[in-house]
Amino acid sequence: MKEGWEIKKLGQVLKVQNGYAFNSKLFSFETGTPLIRIRDIKNGIRTETKFNGPYDKKYEVKAGDFLIGMDGEFGCHEWKGDIALLNQRVCRLQEFSNKLHPRFLFYGINKYLKAIEDVTAYATVKHISSKQIEAIEIPLPPIPEQQRIVSILDEAFAAIAKAKANAEQNLKNAKELFESYLQEVFENGDWERKTIEVVCDEIFAGGDAPKNNYSLEPKENHNIPIYANAVKNRGLYGYTDFARVTKPCVTIAARGSGTGHTEFRNESFLPIVRLIVCIPDRKQISTEFLKYTIDNLVIQRSGSAIPQLTVPMIKDYLIPVPPVAEQKEIIEKAENLRAETQKLEALYQKKIADLEELKKSILQKAFSGALTGREVEV
């Protein structure tokens, strides 16, 4: 620690105010005073819930107040919204000593909260108490040095936030480039349109998961993958010894958070829990082109509340069906574009990750007394 700095417990330089257990019978989504619950802290601007009843003004939260969620993830966030109420299991840092600049603490406290979170045992959700927060020890330089550090961090973090927003927008644009190409191809192509049922040899849904004859890892007698409705790990559920599908196909997640997600599968496998399987008639349509057409249908209905898909629904969808040779050309162009957009996505994802690491590095320097001011260049 740098000479001239001292160590103080938070309880010596501020007060931690716990939230109040407001009567849930008076909660409303329509009218009342905004009520800050743990789920609202990261957003920092608006709340999902309002309170319609009398309250003590000491629980009013104003823009610029620093709040900590006391369950789940322990993090300090600045409230930037209108006046709201401090609900239970949310605490506020207040009554700062003249030895502590509030924003100096704001920039430094999350490191210590994360350390507490990492060692906190839990059954379902982790909890932190106001006493634990008050017991956190932080390094305190003289106030002029705190002000200098805060000024540098404000400038550096604003520059990082701007750079990150640009990178995130570029990442979004890269992802949309491929999708917009597909939409343009399918919307502008003057091709015959057929139902998916007409261009497929088979369309069916997976059955129940095997109860005994399977393993989570591939084995000599269990080497056929089992796929379910999921996005993660391509929906892999486990392995068994028999396959229901032995031809190239497209699968569609029929329920759950990944409803509409498609996978091209060129292996024998067992589909389960209503995973929809489309085996194309390859004289009419290639498996790859079928996937792209179904993906385009999903893109067009994104945001709609379809709780689940069924085989009859899939059979009835109309899709464009160009000649097989033209399908091949479209696929080649699409795959080349996908490769380029994936390179761009990787580039922007790395940029975003690097910016997060830069924030950590700057904070480390700030609270070890090594901040120079040149860090604002992003």
mmCIF file of C-alpha atoms in Angstrom:
data_model
loop_
_atom_site.group_PDB
_atom_site.id
_atom_site.type_symbol
_atom_site.label_atom_id
_atom_site.label_comp_id
_atom_site.label_asym_id
_atom_site.label_seq_id
_atom_site.Cartn_x
_atom_site.Cartn_y
_atom_site.Cartn_z
ATOM 1 C CA MET A 1 0.000 0.000 0.000
ATOM 2 C CA LYS A 2 1.229 3.480 -0.858
ATOM 3 C CA GLU A 3 2.719 5.632 1.916
ATOM 4 C CA GLY A 4 0.202 8.013 3.451
ATOM 5 C CA TRP A 5 -2.739 5.697 2.881
ATOM 6 C CA GLU A 6 -4.588 4.118 5.805
ATOM 7 C CA ILE A 7 -6.869 1.121 6.265
ATOM 8 C CA LYS A 8 -10.405 1.724 7.501
ATOM 9 C CA LYS A 9 -13.425 -0.497 8.042
ATOM 10 C CA LEU A 10 -16.452 0.743 6.146
ATOM 11 C CA GLY A 11 -18.397 0.989 9.376
ATOM 12 C CA GLN A 12 -15.915 3.684 10.481
ATOM 13 C CA VAL A 13 -16.512 5.929 7.478
ATOM 14 C CA LEU A 14 -20.160 5.404 6.468
ATOM 15 C CA LYS A 15 -23.502 3.945 7.501
ATOM 16 C CA VAL A 16 -25.212 0.961 5.893
ATOM 17 C CA GLN A 17 -28.995 1.409 5.777
ATOM 18 C CA ASN A 18 -31.077 -1.733 5.369
ATOM 19 C CA GLY A 19 -34.241 -1.693 3.276
ATOM 20 C CA TYR A 20 -37.739 -1.997 4.692
ATOM 21 C CA ALA A 21 -40.158 -4.937 4.430
ATOM 22 C CA PHE A 22 -42.989 -3.125 2.637
ATOM 23 C CA ASN A 23 -46.403 -4.790 2.694
ATOM 24 C CA SER A 24 -46.600 -6.909 -0.465
ATOM 25 C CA LYS A 25 -50.397 -6.576 -0.447
ATOM 26 C CA LEU A 26 -49.855 -2.955 -1.493
ATOM 27 C CA PHE A 27 -47.548 -3.802 -4.422
ATOM 28 C CA SER A 28 -48.704 -2.774 -7.889
ATOM 29 C CA PHE A 29 -47.449 -2.897 -11.468
ATOM 30 C CA GLU A 30 -49.570 0.116 -12.413
ATOM 31 C CA THR A 31 -49.482 2.967 -9.877
ATOM 32 C CA GLY A 32 -47.544 4.066 -6.816
ATOM 33 C CA THR A 33 -43.954 4.852 -5.864
ATOM 34 C CA PRO A 34 -41.273 2.734 -7.585
ATOM 35 C CA LEU A 35 -39.999 -0.002 -5.253
ATOM 36 C CA ILE A 36 -36.373 -1.085 -5.638
ATOM 37 C CA ARG A 37 -35.998 -4.833 -5.319
ATOM 38 C CA ILE A 38 -32.792 -6.810 -5.939
ATOM 39 C CA ARG A 39 -33.745 -7.467 -9.576
ATOM 40 C CA ASP A 40 -33.884 -3.688 -10.228
ATOM 41 C CA ILE A 41 -30.423 -2.744 -8.954
ATOM 42 C CA LYS A 42 -28.366 -3.537 -12.058
ATOM 43 C CA ASN A 43 -30.832 -1.710 -14.287
ATOM 44 C CA GLY A 44 -30.512 1.266 -11.947
ATOM 45 C CA ILE A 45 -33.186 3.349 -13.660
ATOM 46 C CA ARG A 46 -36.628 1.788 -13.323
ATOM 47 C CA THR A 47 -38.403 -0.832 -11.236
ATOM 48 C CA GLU A 48 -40.844 -3.607 -12.066
ATOM 49 C CA THR A 49 -42.923 -3.032 -8.943
ATOM 50 C CA LYS A 50 -44.551 -0.001 -7.311
ATOM 51 C CA PHE A 51 -45.803 0.537 -3.763
ATOM 52 C CA ASN A 52 -49.255 1.995 -3.131
ATOM 53 C CA GLY A 53 -49.227 2.972 0.517
ATOM 54 C CA PRO A 54 -47.799 5.312 3.160
ATOM 55 C CA TYR A 55 -44.057 5.084 3.883
ATOM 56 C CA ASP A 56 -41.259 6.689 5.908
ATOM 57 C CA LYS A 57 -39.269 9.150 3.777
ATOM 58 C CA LYS A 58 -36.005 7.802 5.182
ATOM 59 C CA TYR A 59 -36.443 4.900 2.761
ATOM 60 C CA GLU A 60 -36.565 7.182 -0.279
ATOM 61 C CA VAL A 61 -33.726 6.506 -2.718
ATOM 62 C CA LYS A 62 -32.501 9.357 -4.927
ATOM 63 C CA ALA A 63 -30.373 9.448 -8.066
ATOM 64 C CA GLY A 64 -26.716 9.081 -7.130
ATOM 65 C CA ASP A 65 -27.322 6.763 -4.163
ATOM 66 C CA PHE A 66 -25.238 3.583 -4.004
ATOM 67 C CA LEU A 67 -27.135 0.332 -3.439
ATOM 68 C CA ILE A 68 -26.070 -3.253 -2.721
ATOM 69 C CA GLY A 69 -28.142 -6.368 -3.335
ATOM 70 C CA MET A 70 -27.854 -8.635 -0.307
ATOM 71 C CA ASP A 71 -28.946 -11.930 -1.904
ATOM 72 C CA GLY A 72 -27.478 -13.789 -4.876
ATOM 73 C CA GLU A 73 -24.765 -11.671 -6.485
ATOM 74 C CA PHE A 74 -23.233 -9.061 -4.180
ATOM 75 C CA GLY A 75 -22.633 -5.897 -6.193
ATOM 76 C CA CYS A 76 -22.759 -2.157 -5.609
ATOM 77 C CA HIS A 77 -24.675 -0.147 -8.219
ATOM 78 C CA GLU A 78 -25.533 3.521 -8.601
ATOM 79 C CA TRP A 79 -29.224 4.415 -8.715
ATOM 80 C CA LYS A 80 -29.895 6.753 -11.655
ATOM 81 C CA GLY A 81 -33.675 6.783 -11.733
ATOM 82 C CA ASP A 82 -36.412 8.815 -10.090
ATOM 83 C CA ILE A 83 -37.185 8.730 -6.376
ATOM 84 C CA ALA A 84 -37.900 5.141 -5.335
ATOM 85 C CA LEU A 85 -38.211 3.078 -2.160
ATOM 86 C CA LEU A 86 -35.554 0.889 -0.537
ATOM 87 C CA ASN A 87 -37.045 -2.592 -0.216
ATOM 88 C CA GLN A 88 -35.835 -5.329 2.132
ATOM 89 C CA ARG A 89 -32.621 -7.193 1.196
ATOM 90 C CA VAL A 90 -31.352 -4.078 -0.565
ATOM 91 C CA CYS A 91 -29.113 -1.732 1.409
ATOM 92 C CA ARG A 92 -27.874 1.812 0.826
ATOM 93 C CA LEU A 93 -24.471 3.285 1.632
ATOM 94 C CA GLN A 94 -24.941 6.703 3.245
ATOM 95 C CA GLU A 95 -23.644 9.275 5.746
ATOM 96 C CA PHE A 96 -20.136 9.193 4.284
ATOM 97 C CA SER A 97 -17.319 10.527 6.473
ATOM 98 C CA ASN A 98 -15.343 13.531 5.218
ATOM 99 C CA LYS A 99 -12.436 11.090 4.895
ATOM 100 C CA LEU A 100 -14.180 9.102 2.158
ATOM 101 C CA HIS A 101 -15.213 10.246 -1.315
ATOM 102 C CA PRO A 102 -18.417 8.283 -2.164
ATOM 103 C CA ARG A 103 -17.360 7.568 -5.749
ATOM 104 C CA PHE A 104 -13.932 6.395 -4.601
ATOM 105 C CA LEU A 105 -15.703 3.728 -2.569
ATOM 106 C CA PHE A 106 -18.105 2.964 -5.427
ATOM 107 C CA TYR A 107 -15.213 2.156 -7.734
ATOM 108 C CA GLY A 108 -13.427 0.003 -5.176
ATOM 109 C CA ILE A 109 -16.045 -1.866 -3.170
ATOM 110 C CA ASN A 110 -17.124 -4.498 -5.709
ATOM 111 C CA LYS A 111 -13.762 -6.238 -5.482
ATOM 112 C CA TYR A 112 -14.371 -6.840 -1.776
ATOM 113 C CA LEU A 113 -18.016 -7.804 -2.238
ATOM 114 C CA LYS A 114 -16.995 -10.376 -4.858
ATOM 115 C CA ALA A 115 -14.428 -11.838 -2.431
ATOM 116 C CA ILE A 116 -17.172 -12.274 0.195
ATOM 117 C CA GLU A 117 -19.508 -13.784 -2.398
ATOM 118 C CA ASP A 118 -16.874 -16.312 -3.483
ATOM 119 C CA VAL A 119 -16.411 -17.713 0.044
ATOM 120 C CA THR A 120 -20.058 -17.558 1.158
ATOM 121 C CA ALA A 121 -21.668 -20.963 1.649
ATOM 122 C CA TYR A 122 -25.283 -21.348 0.582
ATOM 123 C CA ALA A 123 -28.112 -23.840 0.267
ATOM 124 C CA THR A 124 -30.120 -22.054 -2.432
ATOM 125 C CA VAL A 125 -29.068 -18.364 -2.504
ATOM 126 C CA LYS A 126 -26.062 -16.563 -1.030
ATOM 127 C CA HIS A 127 -26.717 -13.862 1.576
ATOM 128 C CA ILE A 128 -24.663 -10.957 2.922
ATOM 129 C CA SER A 129 -25.426 -8.879 6.016
ATOM 130 C CA SER A 130 -24.954 -5.181 6.695
ATOM 131 C CA LYS A 131 -22.457 -6.135 9.419
ATOM 132 C CA GLN A 132 -20.336 -7.975 6.864
ATOM 133 C CA ILE A 133 -20.382 -4.913 4.629
ATOM 134 C CA GLU A 134 -19.438 -2.630 7.517
ATOM 135 C CA ALA A 135 -16.517 -4.953 8.352
ATOM 136 C CA ILE A 136 -14.930 -4.606 4.885
ATOM 137 C CA GLU A 137 -11.494 -2.999 5.153
ATOM 138 C CA ILE A 138 -10.475 -0.611 2.388
ATOM 139 C CA PRO A 139 -7.336 1.449 1.705
ATOM 140 C CA LEU A 140 -7.967 5.187 2.078
ATOM 141 C CA PRO A 141 -5.622 7.783 0.593
ATOM 142 C CA PRO A 142 -6.011 11.451 1.574
ATOM 143 C CA ILE A 143 -9.122 13.123 0.130
ATOM 144 C CA PRO A 144 -7.209 15.113 -2.555
ATOM 145 C CA GLU A 145 -5.753 11.830 -3.854
ATOM 146 C CA GLN A 146 -9.198 10.197 -3.766
ATOM 147 C CA GLN A 147 -10.554 13.097 -5.826
ATOM 148 C CA ARG A 148 -7.713 12.737 -8.347
ATOM 149 C CA ILE A 149 -8.330 8.988 -8.662
ATOM 150 C CA VAL A 150 -12.098 9.461 -9.050
ATOM 151 C CA SER A 151 -11.553 12.057 -11.774
ATOM 152 C CA ILE A 152 -9.272 9.687 -13.709
ATOM 153 C CA LEU A 153 -11.627 6.727 -13.242
ATOM 154 C CA ASP A 154 -14.679 8.736 -14.318
ATOM 155 C CA GLU A 155 -12.924 9.730 -17.541
ATOM 156 C CA ALA A 156 -11.440 6.286 -18.184
ATOM 157 C CA PHE A 157 -14.665 4.395 -17.505
ATOM 158 C CA ALA A 158 -16.689 6.789 -19.670
ATOM 159 C CA ALA A 159 -14.254 6.147 -22.533
ATOM 160 C CA ILE A 160 -14.426 2.391 -21.919
ATOM 161 C CA ALA A 161 -18.243 2.465 -21.818
ATOM 162 C CA LYS A 162 -18.304 4.319 -25.155
ATOM 163 C CA ALA A 163 -15.822 1.897 -26.736
ATOM 164 C CA LYS A 164 -17.762 -1.081 -25.365
ATOM 165 C CA ALA A 165 -21.065 0.283 -26.693
ATOM 166 C CA ASN A 166 -19.470 0.697 -30.136
ATOM 167 C CA ALA A 167 -18.081 -2.853 -30.026
ATOM 168 C CA GLU A 168 -21.449 -4.265 -28.930
ATOM 169 C CA GLN A 169 -23.211 -2.419 -31.762
ATOM 170 C CA ASN A 170 -20.631 -3.708 -34.247
ATOM 171 C CA LEU A 171 -21.160 -7.224 -32.881
ATOM 172 C CA LYS A 172 -24.929 -6.841 -33.304
ATOM 173 C CA ASN A 173 -24.429 -5.561 -36.856
ATOM 174 C CA ALA A 174 -22.170 -8.506 -37.711
ATOM 175 C CA LYS A 175 -24.784 -10.989 -36.480
ATOM 176 C CA GLU A 176 -27.560 -9.210 -38.368
ATOM 177 C CA LEU A 177 -25.542 -9.161 -41.604
ATOM 178 C CA PHE A 178 -25.915 -12.909 -42.094
ATOM 179 C CA GLU A 179 -29.594 -12.917 -41.112
ATOM 180 C CA SER A 180 -30.396 -10.011 -43.437
ATOM 181 C CA TYR A 181 -28.686 -11.814 -46.327
ATOM 182 C CA LEU A 182 -30.920 -14.849 -45.813
ATOM 183 C CA GLN A 183 -34.032 -12.709 -45.560
ATOM 184 C CA GLU A 184 -33.157 -10.853 -48.756
ATOM 185 C CA VAL A 185 -32.514 -14.112 -50.627
ATOM 186 C CA PHE A 186 -35.789 -15.697 -49.553
ATOM 187 C CA GLU A 187 -37.947 -12.590 -49.922
ATOM 188 C CA ASN A 188 -36.667 -11.580 -53.367
ATOM 189 C CA GLY A 189 -36.325 -15.024 -54.936
ATOM 190 C CA ASP A 190 -39.000 -15.810 -57.525
ATOM 191 C CA TRP A 191 -39.258 -19.510 -56.738
ATOM 192 C CA GLU A 192 -42.050 -21.987 -56.252
ATOM 193 C CA ARG A 193 -43.199 -22.200 -52.652
ATOM 194 C CA LYS A 194 -44.033 -25.537 -51.085
ATOM 195 C CA THR A 195 -44.998 -26.718 -47.629
ATOM 196 C CA ILE A 196 -42.266 -28.327 -45.566
ATOM 197 C CA GLU A 197 -44.331 -31.524 -45.584
ATOM 198 C CA VAL A 198 -44.104 -31.727 -49.397
ATOM 199 C CA VAL A 199 -40.290 -31.430 -49.493
ATOM 200 C CA CYS A 200 -39.619 -33.885 -46.661
ATOM 201 C CA ASP A 201 -39.665 -37.676 -46.667
ATOM 202 C CA GLU A 202 -40.430 -37.731 -42.940
ATOM 203 C CA ILE A 203 -41.399 -35.271 -40.216
ATOM 204 C CA PHE A 204 -41.893 -36.566 -36.693
ATOM 205 C CA ALA A 205 -41.227 -35.756 -33.047
ATOM 206 C CA GLY A 206 -39.031 -37.557 -30.553
ATOM 207 C CA GLY A 207 -40.546 -39.713 -27.842
ATOM 208 C CA ASP A 208 -39.801 -40.210 -24.169
ATOM 209 C CA ALA A 209 -36.247 -40.270 -22.875
ATOM 210 C CA PRO A 210 -34.912 -43.779 -22.200
ATOM 211 C CA LYS A 211 -35.098 -44.582 -18.503
ATOM 212 C CA ASN A 212 -32.329 -47.156 -18.223
ATOM 213 C CA ASN A 213 -30.658 -47.874 -21.535
ATOM 214 C CA TYR A 214 -28.430 -44.795 -21.739
ATOM 215 C CA SER A 215 -25.353 -43.116 -20.244
ATOM 216 C CA LEU A 216 -24.244 -39.515 -19.863
ATOM 217 C CA GLU A 217 -20.875 -40.223 -21.481
ATOM 218 C CA PRO A 218 -20.179 -42.228 -24.673
ATOM 219 C CA LYS A 219 -19.319 -45.873 -24.018
ATOM 220 C CA GLU A 220 -18.650 -48.925 -26.160
ATOM 221 C CA ASN A 221 -22.258 -50.095 -25.837
ATOM 222 C CA HIS A 222 -23.736 -46.565 -25.630
ATOM 223 C CA ASN A 223 -22.316 -44.541 -28.520
ATOM 224 C CA ILE A 224 -25.433 -43.197 -30.255
ATOM 225 C CA PRO A 225 -26.151 -39.587 -29.190
ATOM 226 C CA ILE A 226 -29.524 -38.654 -27.717
ATOM 227 C CA TYR A 227 -30.746 -35.142 -28.557
ATOM 228 C CA ALA A 228 -33.479 -33.149 -26.815
ATOM 229 C CA ASN A 229 -35.037 -29.665 -26.996
ATOM 230 C CA ALA A 230 -32.136 -27.448 -25.991
ATOM 231 C CA VAL A 231 -29.635 -25.000 -27.442
ATOM 232 C CA LYS A 232 -26.669 -25.671 -25.166
ATOM 233 C CA ASN A 233 -24.329 -28.382 -26.426
ATOM 234 C CA ARG A 234 -26.664 -28.871 -29.419
ATOM 235 C CA GLY A 235 -29.266 -30.417 -27.102
ATOM 236 C CA LEU A 236 -27.108 -33.427 -26.190
ATOM 237 C CA TYR A 237 -28.875 -35.458 -23.488
ATOM 238 C CA GLY A 238 -26.704 -38.585 -23.356
ATOM 239 C CA TYR A 239 -25.917 -41.757 -25.302
ATOM 240 C CA THR A 240 -27.746 -44.994 -26.050
ATOM 241 C CA ASP A 241 -27.345 -48.114 -28.224
ATOM 242 C CA PHE A 242 -29.990 -47.527 -30.901
ATOM 243 C CA ALA A 243 -30.868 -44.792 -33.398
ATOM 244 C CA ARG A 244 -34.225 -43.689 -34.704
ATOM 245 C CA VAL A 245 -32.690 -41.313 -37.260
ATOM 246 C CA THR A 246 -30.011 -42.520 -39.683
ATOM 247 C CA LYS A 247 -30.207 -39.917 -42.472
ATOM 248 C CA PRO A 248 -29.081 -36.258 -42.673
ATOM 249 C CA CYS A 249 -31.815 -34.065 -41.231
ATOM 250 C CA VAL A 250 -32.795 -30.808 -39.574
ATOM 251 C CA THR A 251 -34.054 -30.820 -35.989
ATOM 252 C CA ILE A 252 -36.204 -28.090 -34.464
ATOM 253 C CA ALA A 253 -36.502 -27.425 -30.731
ATOM 254 C CA ALA A 254 -40.245 -27.561 -30.122
ATOM 255 C CA ARG A 255 -40.498 -26.170 -26.609
ATOM 256 C CA GLY A 256 -38.581 -24.360 -23.901
ATOM 257 C CA SER A 257 -36.463 -21.205 -24.103
ATOM 258 C CA GLY A 258 -34.879 -22.378 -27.354
ATOM 259 C CA THR A 259 -38.152 -22.943 -29.212
ATOM 260 C CA GLY A 260 -37.466 -22.711 -32.949
ATOM 261 C CA HIS A 261 -33.723 -23.381 -32.655
ATOM 262 C CA THR A 262 -32.517 -25.571 -35.522
ATOM 263 C CA GLU A 263 -29.594 -27.951 -35.932
ATOM 264 C CA PHE A 264 -28.232 -29.664 -39.041
ATOM 265 C CA ARG A 265 -27.452 -33.269 -38.082
ATOM 266 C CA ASN A 266 -25.446 -35.633 -40.259
ATOM 267 C CA GLU A 267 -25.198 -38.552 -37.847
ATOM 268 C CA SER A 268 -27.361 -41.337 -36.489
ATOM 269 C CA PHE A 269 -29.133 -40.348 -33.263
ATOM 270 C CA LEU A 270 -32.179 -40.748 -31.020
ATOM 271 C CA PRO A 271 -34.506 -37.710 -30.717
ATOM 272 C CA ILE A 272 -36.472 -37.326 -27.478
ATOM 273 C CA VAL A 273 -39.013 -35.095 -25.670
ATOM 274 C CA ARG A 274 -40.804 -33.879 -28.798
ATOM 275 C CA LEU A 275 -37.690 -32.688 -30.657
ATOM 276 C CA ILE A 276 -38.969 -32.302 -34.226
ATOM 277 C CA VAL A 277 -37.042 -34.126 -36.963
ATOM 278 C CA CYS A 278 -37.289 -33.136 -40.650
ATOM 279 C CA ILE A 279 -35.702 -35.581 -43.107
ATOM 280 C CA PRO A 280 -35.681 -33.892 -46.540
ATOM 281 C CA ASP A 281 -36.389 -35.392 -49.918
ATOM 282 C CA ARG A 282 -32.979 -34.484 -51.316
ATOM 283 C CA LYS A 283 -34.238 -34.641 -54.889
ATOM 284 C CA GLN A 284 -36.215 -31.505 -54.026
ATOM 285 C CA ILE A 285 -34.227 -29.773 -51.295
ATOM 286 C CA SER A 286 -30.832 -30.168 -49.641
ATOM 287 C CA THR A 287 -30.614 -30.579 -45.888
ATOM 288 C CA GLU A 288 -28.533 -27.413 -45.554
ATOM 289 C CA PHE A 289 -30.992 -25.335 -47.580
ATOM 290 C CA LEU A 290 -33.916 -26.694 -45.573
ATOM 291 C CA LYS A 291 -32.207 -25.506 -42.392
ATOM 292 C CA TYR A 292 -31.698 -22.021 -43.802
ATOM 293 C CA THR A 293 -35.343 -21.740 -44.856
ATOM 294 C CA ILE A 294 -36.559 -22.825 -41.416
ATOM 295 C CA ASP A 295 -34.113 -20.423 -39.756
ATOM 296 C CA ASN A 296 -35.577 -17.638 -41.854
ATOM 297 C CA LEU A 297 -39.062 -18.547 -40.633
ATOM 298 C CA VAL A 298 -37.791 -18.321 -37.049
ATOM 299 C CA ILE A 299 -36.220 -14.929 -37.745
ATOM 300 C CA GLN A 300 -39.487 -13.605 -39.143
ATOM 301 C CA ARG A 301 -41.495 -14.632 -36.098
ATOM 302 C CA SER A 302 -38.893 -13.621 -33.498
ATOM 303 C CA GLY A 303 -40.551 -11.840 -30.626
ATOM 304 C CA SER A 304 -43.850 -13.642 -31.063
ATOM 305 C CA ALA A 305 -45.132 -15.649 -28.135
ATOM 306 C CA ILE A 306 -45.090 -19.196 -29.513
ATOM 307 C CA PRO A 307 -44.929 -21.443 -26.422
ATOM 308 C CA GLN A 308 -44.223 -24.547 -28.477
ATOM 309 C CA LEU A 309 -44.081 -25.939 -31.995
ATOM 310 C CA THR A 310 -45.831 -29.069 -33.210
ATOM 311 C CA VAL A 311 -45.335 -31.372 -36.186
ATOM 312 C CA PRO A 312 -48.595 -30.197 -37.860
ATOM 313 C CA MET A 313 -47.457 -26.566 -37.502
ATOM 314 C CA ILE A 314 -44.080 -27.316 -39.103
ATOM 315 C CA LYS A 315 -45.640 -29.321 -41.930
ATOM 316 C CA ASP A 316 -47.836 -26.388 -42.953
ATOM 317 C CA TYR A 317 -45.092 -23.749 -43.235
ATOM 318 C CA LEU A 318 -44.518 -22.562 -46.807
ATOM 319 C CA ILE A 319 -40.891 -22.196 -47.914
ATOM 320 C CA PRO A 320 -39.214 -21.143 -51.186
ATOM 321 C CA VAL A 321 -37.760 -24.077 -53.139
ATOM 322 C CA PRO A 322 -35.364 -23.079 -55.948
ATOM 323 C CA PRO A 323 -33.755 -25.712 -58.195
ATOM 324 C CA VAL A 324 -31.232 -27.898 -56.332
ATOM 325 C CA ALA A 325 -28.295 -26.436 -58.299
ATOM 326 C CA GLU A 326 -29.329 -22.915 -57.288
ATOM 327 C CA GLN A 327 -29.743 -24.061 -53.686
ATOM 328 C CA LYS A 328 -26.103 -25.155 -53.773
ATOM 329 C CA GLU A 329 -24.967 -21.713 -54.977
ATOM 330 C CA ILE A 330 -26.983 -19.965 -52.264
ATOM 331 C CA ILE A 331 -25.538 -22.251 -49.590
ATOM 332 C CA GLU A 332 -21.963 -21.618 -50.757
ATOM 333 C CA LYS A 333 -22.475 -17.843 -50.610
ATOM 334 C CA ALA A 334 -24.182 -18.125 -47.232
ATOM 335 C CA GLU A 335 -21.397 -20.261 -45.771
ATOM 336 C CA ASN A 336 -18.736 -17.834 -47.027
ATOM 337 C CA LEU A 337 -20.636 -14.932 -45.497
ATOM 338 C CA ARG A 338 -21.128 -16.872 -42.262
ATOM 339 C CA ALA A 339 -17.372 -17.493 -42.041
ATOM 340 C CA GLU A 340 -16.648 -13.782 -42.494
ATOM 341 C CA THR A 341 -19.281 -12.677 -39.989
ATOM 342 C CA GLN A 342 -18.021 -15.213 -37.448
ATOM 343 C CA LYS A 343 -14.541 -13.694 -37.780
ATOM 344 C CA LEU A 344 -16.023 -10.263 -37.145
ATOM 345 C CA GLU A 345 -18.035 -11.556 -34.181
ATOM 346 C CA ALA A 346 -14.906 -13.112 -32.651
ATOM 347 C CA LEU A 347 -13.035 -9.830 -33.147
ATOM 348 C CA TYR A 348 -15.702 -7.732 -31.432
ATOM 349 C CA GLN A 349 -16.224 -10.274 -28.638
ATOM 350 C CA LYS A 350 -12.483 -10.125 -27.932
ATOM 351 C CA LYS A 351 -12.624 -6.331 -27.946
ATOM 352 C CA ILE A 352 -15.435 -6.396 -25.368
ATOM 353 C CA ALA A 353 -13.538 -8.908 -23.197
ATOM 354 C CA ASP A 354 -10.356 -6.809 -23.455
ATOM 355 C CA LEU A 355 -12.251 -3.712 -22.317
ATOM 356 C CA GLU A 356 -13.525 -5.576 -19.239
ATOM 357 C CA GLU A 357 -9.964 -6.654 -18.442
ATOM 358 C CA LEU A 358 -8.809 -3.056 -18.899
ATOM 359 C CA LYS A 359 -11.355 -1.928 -16.302
ATOM 360 C CA LYS A 360 -10.015 -4.491 -13.833
ATOM 361 C CA SER A 361 -6.433 -3.422 -14.527
ATOM 362 C CA ILE A 362 -7.231 0.270 -14.014
ATOM 363 C CA LEU A 363 -9.048 -0.458 -10.746
ATOM 364 C CA GLN A 364 -6.121 -2.556 -9.527
ATOM 365 C CA LYS A 365 -3.764 0.348 -10.202
ATOM 366 C CA ALA A 366 -6.147 2.850 -8.626
ATOM 367 C CA PHE A 367 -6.388 1.030 -5.315
ATOM 368 C CA SER A 368 -2.703 0.204 -5.080
ATOM 369 C CA GLY A 369 -1.620 3.806 -5.632
ATOM 370 C CA ALA A 370 -0.211 3.220 -9.119
ATOM 371 C CA LEU A 371 -2.705 5.222 -11.205
ATOM 372 C CA THR A 372 -0.952 7.722 -13.481
ATOM 373 C CA GLY A 373 -3.749 9.278 -15.535
ATOM 374 C CA ARG A 374 -2.576 7.883 -18.864
ATOM 375 C CA GLU A 375 -5.073 5.030 -18.476
ATOM 376 C CA VAL A 376 -7.895 7.087 -19.999
ATOM 377 C CA GLU A 377 -6.652 6.293 -23.494
ATOM 378 C CA VAL A 378 -8.789 3.378 -24.736
#
